[in-house]
PDB file of C-alpha atoms in Angstrom:
ATOM      1  CA  MET A   1      -0.070  -0.192  -0.297  1.00 44.00           C
ATOM      2  CA  PRO A   2       1.330   3.590  -0.738  1.00 44.00           C
ATOM      3  CA  VAL A   3       3.199   4.895   1.683  1.00 40.00           C
ATOM      4  CA  ARG A   4       3.601   8.862   2.189  1.00 43.00           C
ATOM      5  CA  ALA A   5       7.177  10.436   1.536  1.00 39.00           C
ATOM      6  CA  ARG A   6       8.522  12.978   4.125  1.00 41.00           C
ATOM      7  CA  ARG A   7      11.453  15.751   3.462  1.00 38.00           C
ATOM      8  CA  LYS A   8      14.292  14.336   4.934  1.00 37.00           C
ATOM      9  CA  GLU A   9      15.653  17.309   7.290  1.00 40.00           C
ATOM     10  CA  SER A  10      19.187  16.532   6.750  1.00 35.00           C
ATOM     11  CA  ALA A  11      21.174  15.952   3.971  1.00 37.00           C
ATOM     12  CA  VAL A  12      21.565  12.708   2.284  1.00 36.00           C
ATOM     13  CA  GLY A  13      24.972  13.188   1.640  1.00 41.00           C
ATOM     14  CA  PRO A  14      26.609  13.810  -2.154  1.00 44.00           C
ATOM     15  CA  LEU A  15      25.471  11.989  -4.766  1.00 40.00           C
ATOM     16  CA  PRO A  16      27.634  10.054  -7.543  1.00 43.00           C
ATOM     17  CA  ARG A  17      27.902  11.933 -10.725  1.00 42.00           C
ATOM     18  CA  GLN A  18      26.744   9.764 -13.313  1.00 43.00           C
ATOM     19  CA  SER A  19      27.505   9.901 -17.136  1.00 44.00           C
ATOM     20  CA  SER A  20      23.748   8.761 -17.626  1.00 52.00           C
ATOM     21  CA  LEU A  21      21.438   9.428 -15.351  1.00 57.00           C
ATOM     22  CA  ALA A  22      17.715   8.352 -15.069  1.00 65.00           C
ATOM     23  CA  VAL A  23      15.599   9.746 -12.177  1.00 71.00           C
ATOM     24  CA  ILE A  24      11.991   8.343 -11.378  1.00 73.00           C
ATOM     25  CA  LEU A  25       9.112  10.823 -10.160  1.00 74.00           C
ATOM     26  CA  VAL A  26       6.083   8.979  -8.397  1.00 73.00           C
ATOM     27  CA  PHE A  27       3.674  11.658  -7.755  1.00 71.00           C
ATOM     28  CA  ALA A  28      -0.207  11.002  -6.658  1.00 72.00           C
ATOM     29  CA  PRO A  29      -2.377   9.804  -9.082  1.00 70.00           C
ATOM     30  CA  ASP A  30      -4.480  12.778  -8.551  1.00 74.00           C
ATOM     31  CA  ALA A  31      -1.207  15.335  -9.360  1.00 75.00           C
ATOM     32  CA  PRO A  32      -2.266  18.370 -10.497  1.00 81.00           C
ATOM     33  CA  GLU A  33      -0.823  19.030 -14.644  1.00 83.00           C
ATOM     34  CA  THR A  34       1.106  22.121 -13.310  1.00 82.00           C
ATOM     35  CA  LEU A  35       3.092  20.470 -10.598  1.00 81.00           C
ATOM     36  CA  LEU A  36       4.442  18.025 -12.942  1.00 81.00           C
ATOM     37  CA  GLN A  37       5.123  20.810 -15.661  1.00 84.00           C
ATOM     38  CA  GLU A  38       7.644  22.572 -12.859  1.00 84.00           C
ATOM     39  CA  ALA A  39       9.130  19.426 -12.132  1.00 82.00           C
ATOM     40  CA  CYS A  40       9.556  18.964 -16.588  1.00 84.00           C
ATOM     41  CA  LEU A  41      10.541  22.481 -16.634  1.00 84.00           C
ATOM     42  CA  ALA A  42      13.329  22.275 -14.016  1.00 81.00           C
ATOM     43  CA  ALA A  43      14.652  19.039 -15.170  1.00 78.00           C
ATOM     44  CA  ALA A  44      14.764  20.682 -19.196  1.00 82.00           C
ATOM     45  CA  SER A  45      16.625  23.496 -17.131  1.00 81.00           C
ATOM     46  CA  LEU A  46      19.693  21.201 -16.888  1.00 78.00           C
ATOM     47  CA  GLY A  47      18.940  19.146 -20.506  1.00 79.00           C
ATOM     48  CA  HIS A  48      17.081  16.172 -19.358  1.00 77.00           C
ATOM     49  CA  SER A  49      14.205  15.092 -21.129  1.00 81.00           C
ATOM     50  CA  CYS A  50      10.996  14.264 -19.288  1.00 81.00           C
ATOM     51  CA  GLU A  51       7.729  11.756 -19.837  1.00 81.00           C
ATOM     52  CA  VAL A  52       4.668  11.759 -18.061  1.00 81.00           C
ATOM     53  CA  SER A  53       2.845   8.442 -17.481  1.00 77.00           C
ATOM     54  CA  ARG A  54      -1.104   8.887 -15.447  1.00 75.00           C
ATOM     55  CA  GLY A  55      -1.931   5.551 -13.775  1.00 69.00           C
ATOM     56  CA  PRO A  56      -4.792   4.287 -11.641  1.00 64.00           C
ATOM     57  CA  ARG A  57      -2.117   4.276  -8.452  1.00 63.00           C
ATOM     58  CA  GLU A  58       0.373   6.792  -9.291  1.00 67.00           C
ATOM     59  CA  THR A  59       1.428   9.531 -11.883  1.00 73.00           C
ATOM     60  CA  VAL A  60       5.401   8.682 -12.995  1.00 74.00           C
ATOM     61  CA  VAL A  61       7.611  11.729 -14.567  1.00 76.00           C
ATOM     62  CA  VAL A  62      10.671   9.635 -15.602  1.00 76.00           C
ATOM     63  CA  LEU A  63      13.881  12.451 -16.632  1.00 74.00           C
ATOM     64  CA  SER A  64      16.984  11.169 -18.027  1.00 73.00           C
ATOM     65  CA  GLY A  65      20.186  13.051 -19.214  1.00 70.00           C
ATOM     66  CA  THR A  66      23.949  13.382 -18.213  1.00 64.00           C
ATOM     67  CA  GLU A  67      23.732  16.245 -15.418  1.00 56.00           C
ATOM     68  CA  ASP A  68      25.242  14.821 -11.667  1.00 60.00           C
ATOM     69  CA  ALA A  69      21.918  13.960  -9.278  1.00 62.00           C
ATOM     70  CA  GLU A  70      23.273  16.256  -6.742  1.00 67.00           C
ATOM     71  CA  GLU A  71      22.351  19.113  -8.820  1.00 72.00           C
ATOM     72  CA  LEU A  72      19.122  17.559  -9.892  1.00 71.00           C
ATOM     73  CA  GLY A  73      18.125  17.034  -6.847  1.00 70.00           C
ATOM     74  CA  LYS A  74      18.932  20.790  -6.181  1.00 73.00           C
ATOM     75  CA  ARG A  75      16.292  21.644  -9.097  1.00 75.00           C
ATOM     76  CA  LEU A  76      14.019  19.462  -7.820  1.00 73.00           C
ATOM     77  CA  ALA A  77      13.577  20.700  -3.851  1.00 69.00           C
ATOM     78  CA  SER A  78      10.964  22.829  -4.618  1.00 71.00           C
ATOM     79  CA  LEU A  79       8.214  20.953  -5.449  1.00 69.00           C
ATOM     80  CA  GLY A  80       7.608  19.587  -2.135  1.00 62.00           C
ATOM     81  CA  PRO A  81       8.204  16.875   0.041  1.00 55.00           C
ATOM     82  CA  VAL A  82      10.709  14.777  -1.536  1.00 46.00           C
ATOM     83  CA  ASP A  83      13.380  11.886  -0.848  1.00 43.00           C
ATOM     84  CA  LEU A  84      16.661  10.976  -2.636  1.00 40.00           C
ATOM     85  CA  ILE A  85      17.120   6.882  -3.015  1.00 41.00           C
ATOM     86  CA  THR A  86      20.217   6.105  -4.413  1.00 34.00           C
ATOM     87  CA  LEU A  87      19.169   2.449  -6.071  1.00 36.00           C
ATOM     88  CA  GLN A  88      21.454  -0.597  -4.927  1.00 34.00           C
ATOM     89  CA  GLU A  89      19.296  -3.532  -7.477  1.00 36.00           C
ATOM     90  CA  PRO A  90      18.623  -1.923 -10.638  1.00 39.00           C
ATOM     91  CA  GLY A  91      18.327  -5.325 -12.630  1.00 38.00           C
ATOM     92  CA  ARG A  92      15.881  -6.437  -9.425  1.00 38.00           C
ATOM     93  CA  TYR A  93      14.530  -2.954  -9.376  1.00 38.00           C
ATOM     94  CA  ALA A  94      14.016  -2.919 -13.127  1.00 37.00           C
ATOM     95  CA  ARG A  95      12.319  -6.395 -13.629  1.00 35.00           C
ATOM     96  CA  LEU A  96       9.953  -5.610 -10.653  1.00 37.00           C
ATOM     97  CA  ARG A  97       8.588  -2.407 -12.343  1.00 38.00           C
ATOM     98  CA  THR A  98       8.684  -3.856 -15.730  1.00 35.00           C
ATOM     99  CA  ARG A  99       6.143  -6.892 -13.859  1.00 36.00           C
ATOM    100  CA  ARG A 100       4.370  -3.566 -12.701  1.00 36.00           C
ATOM    101  CA  ARG A 101       3.579  -2.341 -16.567  1.00 34.00           C
ATOM    102  CA  PHE A 102       5.814   0.313 -15.655  1.00 36.00           C
ATOM    103  CA  THR A 103       8.259   1.836 -18.557  1.00 34.00           C
ATOM    104  CA  GLY A 104      10.400  -0.552 -18.702  1.00 34.00           C
ATOM    105  CA  ALA A 105      12.966   0.570 -21.442  1.00 33.00           C
ATOM    106  CA  LEU A 106      13.422   3.426 -19.108  1.00 34.00           C
ATOM    107  CA  VAL A 107      13.687   2.105 -15.515  1.00 37.00           C
ATOM    108  CA  ALA A 108      16.130  -0.623 -17.637  1.00 36.00           C
ATOM    109  CA  GLY A 109      19.347   2.167 -17.392  1.00 37.00           C
ATOM    110  CA  LEU A 110      17.808   3.348 -13.658  1.00 38.00           C
ATOM    111  CA  GLY A 111      20.577   4.692 -11.515  1.00 39.00           C
ATOM    112  CA  LEU A 112      18.043   7.200  -8.977  1.00 40.00           C
ATOM    113  CA  PHE A 113      14.621   6.987  -7.508  1.00 41.00           C
ATOM    114  CA  MET A 114      13.397   9.721  -6.355  1.00 43.00           C
ATOM    115  CA  THR A 115      10.022  10.088  -4.762  1.00 41.00           C
ATOM    116  CA  VAL A 116       7.217  13.141  -4.306  1.00 42.00           C
ATOM    117  CA  GLY A 117       4.178  13.045  -2.663  1.00 39.00           C
ATOM    118  CA  ALA A 118       2.568   9.407  -2.756  1.00 35.00           C
ATOM    119  CA  ALA A 119       5.575   6.849  -2.360  1.00 36.00           C
ATOM    120  CA  VAL A 120       5.703   3.444  -3.828  1.00 39.00           C
ATOM    121  CA  PRO A 121       6.164   0.533  -1.653  1.00 40.00           C
ATOM    122  CA  LEU A 122       9.458  -0.217  -3.343  1.00 39.00           C
ATOM    123  CA  ALA A 123      10.653   3.137  -1.266  1.00 38.00           C
ATOM    124  CA  GLY A 124      10.831   1.632   2.424  1.00 38.00           C
ATOM    125  CA  PHE A 125      13.029  -1.454   0.777  1.00 37.00           C
ATOM    126  CA  LEU A 126      15.776   0.833  -0.751  1.00 37.00           C
ATOM    127  CA  LEU A 127      16.362   3.374   1.794  1.00 37.00           C
ATOM    128  CA  PRO A 128      16.780   2.128   5.546  1.00 37.00           C
ATOM    129  CA  PRO A 129      14.655   3.256   7.960  1.00 38.00           C
ATOM    130  CA  ARG A 130      14.798   6.458   9.334  1.00 35.00           C
ATOM    131  CA  ARG A 131      14.906   5.551  12.851  1.00 36.00           C
ATOM    132  CA  ALA A 132      17.105   2.545  12.692  1.00 37.00           C
ATOM    133  CA  LEU A 133      17.634   1.723  16.474  1.00 39.00           C
ATOM    134  CA  MET A 134      18.602  -1.096  18.230  1.00 39.00           C
ATOM    135  CA  HIS A 135      17.413  -2.543  21.904  1.00 40.00           C
ATOM    136  CA  GLU A 136      18.397  -5.136  23.167  1.00 44.00           C
ATOM    137  CA  GLY A 137      20.084  -7.018  19.934  1.00 51.00           C
ATOM    138  CA  GLN A 138      16.263  -5.661  18.215  1.00 69.00           C
ATOM    139  CA  PHE A 139      16.339  -3.605  14.956  1.00 78.00           C
ATOM    140  CA  ARG A 140      13.742  -0.645  15.534  1.00 83.00           C
ATOM    141  CA  ALA A 141      11.707  -1.277  11.997  1.00 82.00           C
ATOM    142  CA  ALA A 142       8.616   1.534  13.204  1.00 84.00           C
ATOM    143  CA  ASP A 143       6.822   4.086  14.887  1.00 86.00           C
ATOM    144  CA  VAL A 144       3.876   2.537  16.771  1.00 87.00           C
ATOM    145  CA  ALA A 145       2.014   5.913  15.329  1.00 84.00           C
ATOM    146  CA  GLN A 146       2.660   4.739  11.906  1.00 85.00           C
ATOM    147  CA  LEU A 147       0.832   2.073  11.358  1.00 86.00           C
ATOM    148  CA  GLY A 148      -3.279   2.457  12.050  1.00 85.00           C
ATOM    149  CA  GLU A 149      -4.953  -0.750  12.556  1.00 87.00           C
ATOM    150  CA  ASN A 150      -5.621  -2.998   9.478  1.00 87.00           C
ATOM    151  CA  SER A 151      -2.585  -1.290   7.383  1.00 89.00           C
ATOM    152  CA  ALA A 152       1.001  -2.230   7.003  1.00 90.00           C
ATOM    153  CA  ARG A 153       4.315  -0.522   6.009  1.00 89.00           C
ATOM    154  CA  MET A 154       7.062  -1.908   3.922  1.00 88.00           C
ATOM    155  CA  VAL A 155      10.542  -1.689   5.677  1.00 86.00           C
ATOM    156  CA  ARG A 156      14.194  -3.499   5.570  1.00 84.00           C
ATOM    157  CA  PHE A 157      15.440  -5.611   7.926  1.00 83.00           C
ATOM    158  CA  ARG A 158      18.864  -7.281   7.157  1.00 80.00           C
ATOM    159  CA  GLY A 159      19.152  -6.284   3.742  1.00 77.00           C
ATOM    160  CA  GLU A 160      15.448  -7.732   2.757  1.00 83.00           C
ATOM    161  CA  PRO A 161      11.900  -6.149   2.312  1.00 88.00           C
ATOM    162  CA  VAL A 162       9.920  -7.091   4.901  1.00 90.00           C
ATOM    163  CA  LEU A 163       6.352  -6.246   5.774  1.00 90.00           C
ATOM    164  CA  LEU A 164       5.289  -5.174   8.848  1.00 90.00           C
ATOM    165  CA  VAL A 165       1.347  -5.283   9.411  1.00 92.00           C
ATOM    166  CA  ARG A 166      -0.673  -4.083  12.315  1.00 91.00           C
ATOM    167  CA  GLN A 167      -4.209  -5.846  12.671  1.00 88.00           C
ATOM    168  CA  ALA A 168      -6.944  -4.992  15.426  1.00 83.00           C
ATOM    169  CA  GLY A 169      -5.624  -3.835  18.275  1.00 78.00           C
ATOM    170  CA  GLU A 170      -2.441  -4.198  19.482  1.00 83.00           C
ATOM    171  CA  ARG A 171      -1.221  -7.464  17.241  1.00 89.00           C
ATOM    172  CA  TYR A 172       1.859  -7.363  14.655  1.00 91.00           C
ATOM    173  CA  PHE A 173       2.805  -9.279  12.279  1.00 91.00           C
ATOM    174  CA  ALA A 174       6.427  -9.241   9.784  1.00 90.00           C
ATOM    175  CA  LEU A 175       6.677 -11.572   6.560  1.00 91.00           C
ATOM    176  CA  ALA A 176       9.392 -11.560   4.341  1.00 90.00           C
ATOM    177  CA  ALA A 177       8.028  -9.885   1.743  1.00 88.00           C
ATOM    178  CA  LEU A 178       9.428 -11.193  -1.437  1.00 88.00           C
ATOM    179  CA  CYS A 179       7.278 -13.294  -3.274  1.00 88.00           C
ATOM    180  CA  PRO A 180       9.084 -16.649  -3.126  1.00 86.00           C
ATOM    181  CA  TYR A 181       7.541 -18.430  -6.592  1.00 84.00           C
ATOM    182  CA  MET A 182      10.277 -16.332  -8.304  1.00 79.00           C
ATOM    183  CA  GLU A 183      11.590 -13.774  -6.101  1.00 75.00           C
ATOM    184  CA  ASP A 184      10.891 -10.941  -8.609  1.00 76.00           C
ATOM    185  CA  CYS A 185       8.301  -8.956  -6.930  1.00 86.00           C
ATOM    186  CA  LEU A 186       7.054  -7.003  -4.019  1.00 88.00           C
ATOM    187  CA  LEU A 187       3.983  -8.575  -1.927  1.00 91.00           C
ATOM    188  CA  GLU A 188       1.071  -6.141  -0.905  1.00 90.00           C
ATOM    189  CA  TRP A 189      -0.833  -6.539   2.021  1.00 89.00           C
ATOM    190  CA  SER A 190      -4.544  -6.469   1.417  1.00 89.00           C
ATOM    191  CA  ALA A 191      -7.037  -4.601   3.911  1.00 88.00           C
ATOM    192  CA  GLU A 192     -10.394  -6.131   2.451  1.00 88.00           C
ATOM    193  CA  ARG A 193      -8.979  -9.580   2.190  1.00 89.00           C
ATOM    194  CA  LEU A 194      -6.685  -9.481   5.146  1.00 89.00           C
ATOM    195  CA  GLN A 195      -4.074 -11.154   3.466  1.00 91.00           C
ATOM    196  CA  VAL A 196      -0.635 -10.888   2.129  1.00 92.00           C
ATOM    197  CA  VAL A 197      -0.953 -10.797  -1.850  1.00 91.00           C
ATOM    198  CA  CYS A 198       1.660 -11.053  -4.868  1.00 90.00           C
ATOM    199  CA  PRO A 199       0.433  -8.436  -7.482  1.00 88.00           C
ATOM    200  CA  CYS A 200       2.717 -10.353  -9.992  1.00 87.00           C
ATOM    201  CA  HIS A 201       1.932 -13.824  -9.660  1.00 84.00           C
ATOM    202  CA  GLY A 202      -1.602 -13.656  -7.543  1.00 87.00           C
ATOM    203  CA  ASP A 203      -0.151 -15.677  -5.121  1.00 91.00           C
ATOM    204  CA  ALA A 204      -1.813 -14.834  -1.061  1.00 92.00           C
ATOM    205  CA  PHE A 205      -0.725 -15.721   2.411  1.00 92.00           C
ATOM    206  CA  ASP A 206      -1.812 -15.306   5.736  1.00 91.00           C
ATOM    207  CA  LEU A 207      -0.661 -12.973   8.728  1.00 88.00           C
ATOM    208  CA  TYR A 208       1.282 -16.351   9.776  1.00 89.00           C
ATOM    209  CA  GLY A 209       3.089 -16.440   5.911  1.00 89.00           C
ATOM    210  CA  ASN A 210       1.038 -20.087   4.796  1.00 91.00           C
ATOM    211  CA  VAL A 211       0.290 -19.789   1.412  1.00 90.00           C
ATOM    212  CA  LEU A 212      -3.392 -19.512   0.861  1.00 90.00           C
ATOM    213  CA  ARG A 213      -3.397 -19.354  -2.719  1.00 88.00           C
ATOM    214  CA  GLY A 214      -0.768 -20.723  -5.104  1.00 84.00           C
ATOM    215  CA  PRO A 215       1.505 -20.784  -7.275  1.00 88.00           C
ATOM    216  CA  ALA A 216       3.539 -20.001  -4.640  1.00 85.00           C
ATOM    217  CA  SER A 217       4.167 -23.756  -2.421  1.00 86.00           C
ATOM    218  CA  VAL A 218       6.925 -22.207   0.258  1.00 87.00           C
ATOM    219  CA  PRO A 219       5.736 -20.639   3.223  1.00 90.00           C
ATOM    220  CA  LEU A 220       6.234 -16.991   4.103  1.00 89.00           C
ATOM    221  CA  HIS A 221       9.157 -16.265   6.587  1.00 89.00           C
ATOM    222  CA  SER A 222       8.098 -14.681   9.787  1.00 88.00           C
ATOM    223  CA  TYR A 223       9.740 -12.335  12.387  1.00 89.00           C
ATOM    224  CA  VAL A 224       8.583 -11.847  16.304  1.00 88.00           C
ATOM    225  CA  VAL A 225       7.704  -8.004  16.548  1.00 88.00           C
ATOM    226  CA  GLU A 226       7.897  -6.539  20.310  1.00 87.00           C
ATOM    227  CA  ARG A 227       6.335  -3.086  20.819  1.00 86.00           C
ATOM    228  CA  VAL A 228       8.851  -1.558  23.435  1.00 83.00           C
ATOM    229  CA  GLY A 229       7.572   2.391  24.633  1.00 83.00           C
ATOM    230  CA  ASP A 230       6.757   4.220  21.136  1.00 84.00           C
ATOM    231  CA  GLY A 231       8.631   1.991  18.738  1.00 85.00           C
ATOM    232  CA  LEU A 232       8.145  -1.870  17.176  1.00 87.00           C
ATOM    233  CA  TYR A 233      11.347  -4.018  16.945  1.00 87.00           C
ATOM    234  CA  LEU A 234      12.240  -7.161  14.731  1.00 85.00           C
ATOM    235  CA  ASN A 235      14.124  -9.602  15.578  1.00 77.00           C
ATOM    236  CA  GLY A 236      14.985 -12.580  13.395  1.00 60.00           C
ATOM    237  CA  GLU A 237      12.829 -15.899  14.874  1.00 55.00           C
ATOM    238  CA  GLY A 238       9.597 -16.699  13.511  1.00 49.00           C
TER     239      GLY A 238
END
């Protein structure tokens, strides 16, 4: 489910200069045309091309050119809340986004991923949580306030994507979020079905990781979730 991105108050540090740069901006599906035009004009001032694609879940703007990411980020900062994320696994990301019917040819050369407004679930996987704190050997995955009832949040634990789910009351579940069928798609939480589902292959799992519908035949790994104060912590034992 979409996760709202907030602007970081601290700088993310210098970004590498690249000979060929591709940047994706993901807006809310109802993003106004004026905002999209502003993004394209800012990119055009640096010689970047701009392509816009509207979808039912998000509006995608793809920028490509040769200017360095740091300067481009400065130009786009005026658009509002923005996260700059250095892509860690371009191959995996390209395959995943292609299966989700994004512009595969443009994503294939991706060097940087940028989210504005409503971010796609991958943002939590590519960027370590803002408050990566430890509590007696456990990993702080999220704040309690970040999860409403019957909602989920994608986090990154030990280098892997994990889906953190809150059910009614204080019932928390954490499951490996990479589809076990082909390991090329991130799972999502269905609040209507109360299941973890794969948007690529149609698999479904319960909150304990058991397979409810294939083609996957392997259950999801689960993690223990513990609330300590205002934080939710994970450890590797399920």
